[in-house]
Tab-separated table of C-alpha atoms and ligand atoms in Angstrom:
chain	number	residue	atom	x	y	z
A	1	UNK	CA	11.412	-20.459	1.147
A	2	UNK	CA	11.432	-19.701	4.894
A	3	UNK	CA	11.345	-16.063	6.029
A	4	UNK	CA	13.197	-16.880	9.271
A	5	UNK	CA	16.030	-14.425	9.968
A	6	UNK	CA	15.844	-13.022	6.427
A	7	UNK	CA	15.279	-9.496	5.160
A	8	UNK	CA	12.073	-8.714	3.291
A	9	UNK	CA	12.840	-6.106	0.657
A	10	UNK	CA	10.521	-6.539	-2.321
A	11	UNK	CA	7.528	-8.421	-3.703
A	12	UNK	CA	9.423	-9.637	-6.759
A	13	UNK	CA	11.225	-12.378	-4.862
A	14	UNK	CA	8.050	-13.719	-3.187
A	15	UNK	CA	6.840	-17.206	-4.113
A	16	UNK	CA	3.016	-17.733	-4.208
A	17	UNK	CA	3.418	-20.410	-1.502
A	18	UNK	CA	5.087	-17.873	0.807
A	19	UNK	CA	2.182	-15.481	0.207
A	20	UNK	CA	-0.285	-18.226	1.225
A	21	UNK	CA	1.697	-18.887	4.411
A	22	UNK	CA	1.558	-15.190	5.316
A	23	UNK	CA	-2.146	-14.841	4.532
A	24	UNK	CA	-3.077	-17.972	6.510
A	25	UNK	CA	-1.075	-16.694	9.458
A	26	UNK	CA	-2.633	-13.219	9.179
A	27	UNK	CA	-6.100	-14.822	9.425
A	28	UNK	CA	-4.992	-16.886	12.426
A	29	UNK	CA	-3.581	-13.806	14.179
A	30	UNK	CA	-6.809	-11.897	13.604
A	31	UNK	CA	-8.707	-14.303	15.841
A	32	UNK	CA	-6.052	-14.402	18.586
A	33	UNK	CA	-5.611	-12.139	21.607
A	34	UNK	CA	-2.301	-10.302	22.028
A	35	UNK	CA	0.531	-12.800	22.582
A	36	UNK	CA	2.555	-12.865	25.805
A	37	UNK	CA	5.960	-11.058	25.876
A	38	UNK	CA	8.531	-12.716	23.648
A	39	UNK	CA	11.728	-10.849	24.578
A	40	UNK	CA	12.140	-9.659	20.973
A	41	UNK	CA	12.566	-6.058	19.855
A	42	UNK	CA	11.551	-4.527	16.537
A	43	UNK	CA	13.250	-1.218	15.635
A	44	UNK	CA	11.199	1.189	13.504
A	45	UNK	CA	13.423	3.611	11.581
A	46	UNK	CA	11.476	5.933	9.301
A	47	UNK	CA	13.555	8.544	7.444
A	48	UNK	CA	10.338	9.764	5.764
A	49	UNK	CA	6.930	10.621	7.304
A	50	UNK	CA	4.382	7.849	7.850
A	51	UNK	CA	1.081	7.427	9.640
A	52	UNK	CA	-0.194	4.003	8.577
A	53	UNK	CA	2.942	1.927	8.013
A	54	UNK	CA	4.772	2.951	11.175
A	55	UNK	CA	1.727	2.577	13.445
A	56	UNK	CA	0.728	-0.667	11.741
A	57	UNK	CA	4.161	-2.235	12.331
A	58	UNK	CA	4.043	-0.999	15.941
A	59	UNK	CA	0.609	-2.561	16.498
A	60	UNK	CA	1.751	-5.745	14.763
A	61	UNK	CA	4.839	-6.013	16.984
A	62	UNK	CA	2.816	-5.327	20.144
A	63	UNK	CA	0.256	-7.994	19.167
A	64	UNK	CA	3.115	-10.492	18.896
A	65	UNK	CA	4.418	-9.572	22.360
A	66	UNK	CA	7.506	-7.776	20.975
A	67	UNK	CA	9.046	-4.536	22.230
A	68	UNK	CA	9.279	-1.588	19.846
A	69	UNK	CA	12.192	0.813	19.512
A	70	UNK	CA	11.003	3.909	17.644
A	71	UNK	CA	13.744	6.080	16.141
A	72	UNK	CA	12.761	9.513	14.874
A	73	UNK	CA	15.565	10.442	12.434
A	74	UNK	CA	14.542	14.127	12.471
A	75	UNK	CA	15.569	14.151	16.152
A	76	UNK	CA	18.513	11.784	15.684
A	77	UNK	CA	22.164	12.409	14.917
A	78	UNK	CA	21.388	12.172	11.171
A	79	UNK	CA	20.403	15.827	11.577
A	80	UNK	CA	23.962	16.471	12.868
A	81	UNK	CA	25.583	14.924	9.803
A	82	UNK	CA	25.816	11.248	10.806
A	83	UNK	CA	25.351	8.936	7.816
A	84	UNK	CA	22.261	6.745	7.520
A	85	UNK	CA	24.504	3.653	7.635
A	86	UNK	CA	26.245	4.803	10.831
A	87	UNK	CA	22.867	5.507	12.406
A	88	UNK	CA	21.489	2.039	11.683
A	89	UNK	CA	24.779	0.340	12.704
A	90	UNK	CA	24.521	2.136	16.064
A	91	UNK	CA	20.905	1.023	16.485
A	92	UNK	CA	21.891	-2.524	15.540
A	93	UNK	CA	24.606	-2.467	18.224
A	94	UNK	CA	21.818	-2.013	20.824
A	95	UNK	CA	20.496	-5.451	19.928
A	96	UNK	CA	17.113	-5.278	18.148
A	97	UNK	CA	15.987	-8.487	16.426
A	98	UNK	CA	14.686	-6.801	13.283
A	99	UNK	CA	14.679	-3.337	11.675
A	100	UNK	CA	11.802	-1.837	9.727
A	101	UNK	CA	13.203	0.910	7.492
A	102	UNK	CA	11.594	3.565	5.284
A	103	UNK	CA	13.619	5.995	3.189
A	104	UNK	CA	12.822	8.521	0.465
A	105	UNK	CA	15.536	7.054	-1.796
A	106	UNK	CA	14.949	3.791	-3.641
A	107	UNK	CA	17.297	0.981	-2.654
A	108	UNK	CA	18.291	2.280	0.802
A	109	UNK	CA	16.707	-0.582	2.838
A	110	UNK	CA	18.394	-3.115	0.496
A	111	UNK	CA	21.746	-1.317	0.768
A	112	UNK	CA	21.515	-1.157	4.560
A	113	UNK	CA	20.509	-4.822	4.791
A	114	UNK	CA	23.772	-5.769	3.089
A	115	UNK	CA	25.662	-4.053	5.920
A	116	UNK	CA	23.565	-5.341	8.831
A	117	UNK	CA	23.334	-8.716	10.509
A	118	UNK	CA	19.698	-8.311	11.610
A	119	UNK	CA	16.877	-8.751	9.071
A	120	UNK	CA	15.524	-5.584	7.458
A	121	UNK	CA	11.929	-5.037	6.314
A	122	UNK	CA	11.403	-2.465	3.571
A	123	UNK	CA	8.657	-0.082	4.751
A	124	UNK	CA	8.763	1.926	1.505
A	125	UNK	CA	11.772	3.179	-0.455
A	126	UNK	CA	11.379	6.192	-2.734
A	127	UNK	CA	9.435	5.316	-5.871
A	128	UNK	CA	10.859	1.787	-5.885
A	129	UNK	CA	8.605	-0.339	-3.716
A	130	UNK	CA	6.316	-0.755	-0.726
A	131	UNK	CA	6.099	-4.541	-0.407
A	132	UNK	CA	4.083	-4.817	2.810
A	133	UNK	CA	1.493	-2.385	1.406
A	134	UNK	CA	1.124	-4.634	-1.651
A	135	UNK	CA	0.713	-7.666	0.615
A	136	UNK	CA	-2.053	-6.020	2.628
A	137	UNK	CA	-3.729	-4.830	-0.589
A	138	UNK	CA	-3.685	-8.368	-2.016
A	139	UNK	CA	-4.983	-9.749	1.299
A	140	UNK	CA	-7.840	-7.207	1.219
A	141	UNK	CA	-8.747	-8.155	-2.366
A	142	UNK	CA	-8.810	-11.815	-1.353
A	143	UNK	CA	-10.973	-11.080	1.691
A	144	UNK	CA	-13.423	-8.847	-0.157
A	145	UNK	CA	-13.547	-10.526	-3.575
A	146	UNK	CA	-12.728	-14.112	-2.462
A	147	UNK	CA	-10.064	-14.480	-5.157
A	148	UNK	CA	-7.167	-12.664	-6.813
A	149	UNK	CA	-6.669	-14.789	-9.925
A	150	UNK	CA	-8.923	-13.423	-12.656
A	151	UNK	CA	-9.628	-10.143	-10.859
A	152	UNK	CA	-9.386	-7.025	-13.038
A	153	UNK	CA	-7.456	-4.531	-10.945
A	154	UNK	CA	-7.450	-0.927	-12.120
A	155	UNK	CA	-4.930	1.679	-10.892
A	156	UNK	CA	-6.068	5.282	-11.285
A	157	UNK	CA	-3.855	8.343	-10.855
A	158	UNK	CA	-0.131	8.940	-10.581
A	159	UNK	CA	1.362	5.593	-11.643
A	160	UNK	CA	4.849	6.897	-12.473
A	161	UNK	CA	5.766	8.016	-8.979
A	162	UNK	CA	3.972	5.324	-7.007
A	163	UNK	CA	5.974	2.703	-5.129
A	164	UNK	CA	2.653	1.136	-4.099
A	165	UNK	CA	1.754	0.616	-7.771
A	166	UNK	CA	5.147	-0.952	-8.538
A	167	UNK	CA	4.933	-3.465	-5.690
A	168	UNK	CA	1.292	-4.230	-6.491
A	169	UNK	CA	2.075	-4.807	-10.175
A	170	UNK	CA	4.699	-7.405	-9.210
A	171	UNK	CA	2.570	-9.133	-6.592
A	172	UNK	CA	-0.849	-9.128	-8.282
A	173	UNK	CA	0.453	-10.271	-11.672
A	174	UNK	CA	2.239	-13.135	-9.879
A	175	UNK	CA	-1.126	-14.076	-8.315
A	176	UNK	CA	-2.967	-14.072	-11.652
A	177	UNK	CA	-4.811	-10.726	-11.654
A	178	UNK	CA	-5.231	-8.728	-14.869
A	179	UNK	CA	-3.964	-5.175	-14.449
A	180	UNK	CA	-5.263	-1.951	-15.938
A	181	UNK	CA	-4.286	1.681	-15.589
A	182	UNK	CA	-6.079	4.956	-16.155
A	183	UNK	CA	-3.980	8.054	-15.802
A	184	UNK	CA	-2.760	11.183	-17.601
A	185	UNK	CA	-0.253	9.982	-20.246
A	186	UNK	CA	2.503	11.989	-18.504
A	187	UNK	CA	2.070	9.795	-15.424
A	188	UNK	CA	2.224	6.361	-17.114
A	189	UNK	CA	5.645	4.704	-17.453
A	190	UNK	CA	5.943	4.046	-21.247
A	191	UNK	CA	7.048	0.395	-20.892
A	192	UNK	CA	3.783	-0.718	-19.240
A	193	UNK	CA	1.829	-1.061	-22.523
A	194	UNK	CA	4.448	-3.559	-23.688
A	195	UNK	CA	3.968	-5.563	-20.494
A	196	UNK	CA	0.323	-6.324	-21.280
A	197	UNK	CA	-1.363	-3.755	-19.058
A	198	UNK	CA	-4.750	-2.552	-20.262
A	199	UNK	CA	-4.429	1.212	-20.642
A	200	UNK	CA	-7.557	3.376	-20.477
A	201	UNK	CA	-7.816	7.068	-21.266
A	202	UNK	CA	-11.473	7.353	-20.143
A	203	UNK	CA	-12.212	6.657	-16.498
A	204	UNK	CA	-15.796	5.605	-17.260
A	205	UNK	CA	-14.592	2.766	-19.539
A	206	UNK	CA	-11.945	1.753	-17.045
A	207	UNK	CA	-14.472	1.548	-14.203
A	208	UNK	CA	-16.839	-0.553	-16.307
A	209	UNK	CA	-13.959	-3.027	-16.810
A	210	UNK	CA	-12.671	-3.155	-13.208
A	211	UNK	CA	-13.557	-5.460	-10.333
A	212	UNK	CA	-11.054	-3.670	-8.065
A	213	UNK	CA	-10.204	0.021	-8.391
A	214	UNK	CA	-7.178	1.406	-6.583
A	215	UNK	CA	-6.944	5.196	-6.506
A	216	UNK	CA	-3.450	6.659	-6.112
A	217	UNK	CA	-2.470	10.029	-4.719
A	218	UNK	CA	-0.785	12.608	-6.924
A	219	UNK	CA	2.773	12.337	-5.572
A	220	UNK	CA	3.748	15.984	-6.034
A	221	UNK	CA	6.679	15.542	-3.622
A	222	UNK	CA	8.269	13.127	-6.135
A	223	UNK	CA	7.436	14.991	-9.360
A	224	UNK	CA	10.222	17.171	-10.732
A	225	UNK	CA	7.672	19.478	-12.319
A	226	UNK	CA	3.906	19.504	-12.192
A	227	UNK	CA	2.847	16.860	-14.720
A	228	UNK	CA	-0.803	17.721	-15.307
A	229	UNK	CA	-2.142	21.113	-16.442
A	230	UNK	CA	-3.882	21.628	-13.083
A	231	UNK	CA	-5.115	19.616	-10.119
A	232	UNK	CA	-8.667	20.731	-11.001
A	233	UNK	CA	-8.357	19.241	-14.482
A	234	UNK	CA	-6.802	16.032	-13.138
A	235	UNK	CA	-9.590	15.708	-10.627
A	236	UNK	CA	-12.322	16.330	-13.222
A	237	UNK	CA	-10.975	13.566	-15.522
A	238	UNK	CA	-9.487	11.033	-13.114
A	239	UNK	CA	-11.071	11.720	-9.720
A	240	UNK	CA	-13.485	9.137	-8.279
A	241	UNK	CA	-16.824	10.888	-7.777
A	242	UNK	CA	-20.375	9.547	-7.275
A	243	UNK	CA	-21.106	10.325	-10.976
A	244	UNK	CA	-18.081	8.306	-12.143
A	245	UNK	CA	-18.871	5.446	-9.749
A	246	UNK	CA	-22.133	4.759	-11.603
A	247	UNK	CA	-19.889	2.924	-14.086
A	248	UNK	CA	-18.389	0.643	-11.403
A	249	UNK	CA	-20.170	-2.622	-10.594
A	250	UNK	CA	-21.912	-2.816	-7.208
A	251	UNK	CA	-19.777	-5.875	-6.360
A	252	UNK	CA	-16.488	-4.125	-7.161
A	253	UNK	CA	-14.290	-2.616	-4.445
A	254	UNK	CA	-12.362	0.639	-4.151
A	255	UNK	CA	-8.961	0.738	-2.473
A	256	UNK	CA	-6.462	3.508	-1.678
A	257	UNK	CA	-3.116	3.019	0.098
A	258	UNK	CA	-3.354	6.436	1.803
A	259	UNK	CA	-2.695	9.171	2.545
A	260	UNK	CA	-5.842	10.290	0.724
A	261	UNK	CA	-6.210	13.757	-0.799
A	262	UNK	CA	-9.975	14.040	-0.525
A	263	UNK	CA	-11.529	16.037	-3.356
A	264	UNK	CA	-8.608	15.305	-5.726
A	265	UNK	CA	-8.283	11.577	-6.512
A	266	UNK	CA	-11.371	10.606	-4.492
A	267	UNK	CA	-14.364	12.625	-3.305
A	268	UNK	CA	-15.575	12.746	0.286
A	269	UNK	CA	-18.810	10.952	-0.710
A	270	UNK	CA	-16.857	8.120	-2.344
A	271	UNK	CA	-14.859	7.688	0.872
A	272	UNK	CA	-18.153	6.603	2.478
A	273	UNK	CA	-19.382	4.457	-0.439
A	274	UNK	CA	-20.011	0.847	0.721
A	275	UNK	CA	-17.592	-0.358	-1.977
A	276	UNK	CA	-14.737	1.644	-0.436
A	277	UNK	CA	-12.530	-0.608	1.718
A	278	UNK	CA	-9.758	1.793	2.739
A	279	UNK	CA	-10.122	1.211	6.477
A	280	UNK	CA	-10.265	-2.567	5.900
A	281	UNK	CA	-6.886	-2.230	4.168
A	282	UNK	CA	-5.522	-0.454	7.244
A	283	UNK	CA	-6.989	-3.071	9.612
A	284	UNK	CA	-5.689	-5.954	7.495
A	285	UNK	CA	-2.250	-4.349	7.383
A	286	UNK	CA	-1.703	-4.990	11.097
A	287	UNK	CA	-2.306	-8.747	10.729
A	288	UNK	CA	-0.356	-9.139	7.495
A	289	UNK	CA	2.617	-7.312	9.048
A	290	UNK	CA	2.273	-9.311	12.268
A	291	UNK	CA	2.360	-12.496	10.154
A	292	UNK	CA	5.514	-11.319	8.388
A	293	UNK	CA	7.212	-10.301	11.665
A	294	UNK	CA	6.315	-13.616	13.288
A	295	UNK	CA	7.838	-15.546	10.360
A	296	UNK	CA	11.037	-13.463	10.313
A	297	UNK	CA	11.472	-13.457	14.106
A	298	UNK	CA	10.381	-17.071	14.612
A	299	UNK	CA	7.573	-16.069	16.992
A	300	UNK	CA	5.169	-18.975	17.546
A	301	UNK	CA	1.529	-18.027	16.960
B	401	CP	N1	0.271	3.632	2.848
B	401	CP	C1	1.293	4.247	3.430
B	401	CP	O1	2.485	3.940	3.190
B	401	CP	O2	0.954	5.247	4.291
B	401	CP	P1	1.961	6.021	5.238
B	401	CP	O3	2.829	6.885	4.368
B	401	CP	O4	1.102	6.806	6.188
B	401	CP	O5	2.796	4.991	5.966
């Protein structure tokens, strides 16, 4: 049950009690000043671009009084042909206490963790998972809606290629939310209907049903071919606009893991709608990640 010294690779293995421990600690950290230096180092190794996750882990580590070692693989010896495993083994030999790893291929953080002695945190692996994003999303739902059990959480957009959706499906169903999806049929994994997801073809009906709406970016970098007739058509049917939001309750919230493609899955006006909590997600992410790091590293809060 304890996170101490262990890797954190997916949401599937999380027990609801562990989630409560993390969320309670995240709340505690939010009201605390930065902690004094702890003599611990967190290595951030991102083999794929990131704005939010990398900076959020860096802020989280700094808040806990940890040092941060930032490796930029595009400037590392990976670009000279060194393997990913050799790179992380060399970083491990320098003595960090934990490694936060992102990679464009699913399973790489798990594979590396089996070859490393230090704990590894999965910061997103291909289309497979983004467990800390799901944790901060669940924390934001709890903060904004005061519960997760019984919430009707709608995912809109590219479900097939979204690691955020996969991790959220695992975590939120474990916590008792009902899940719905609204997406072009080419972007819905066929097995989801069998798993009890509510599937909507009309966004208006989906928004009337939802208490939480999470918009997802069209992940063109992961699609083998373009899977909707045009971005304009996708946006007209599945984009969140002020007209579409008339169907969403005033008490509901809108989330997006970022990066946002304004004008495609979400309009600029909707970004400023009071129901939109995207920057709260980002803010919460620092404390949720700090809570996770403190548990894994054994940093007293
Ligand atoms: N949400 C998220 O993973 O964003 P980044 O790609 O900027 O880290």
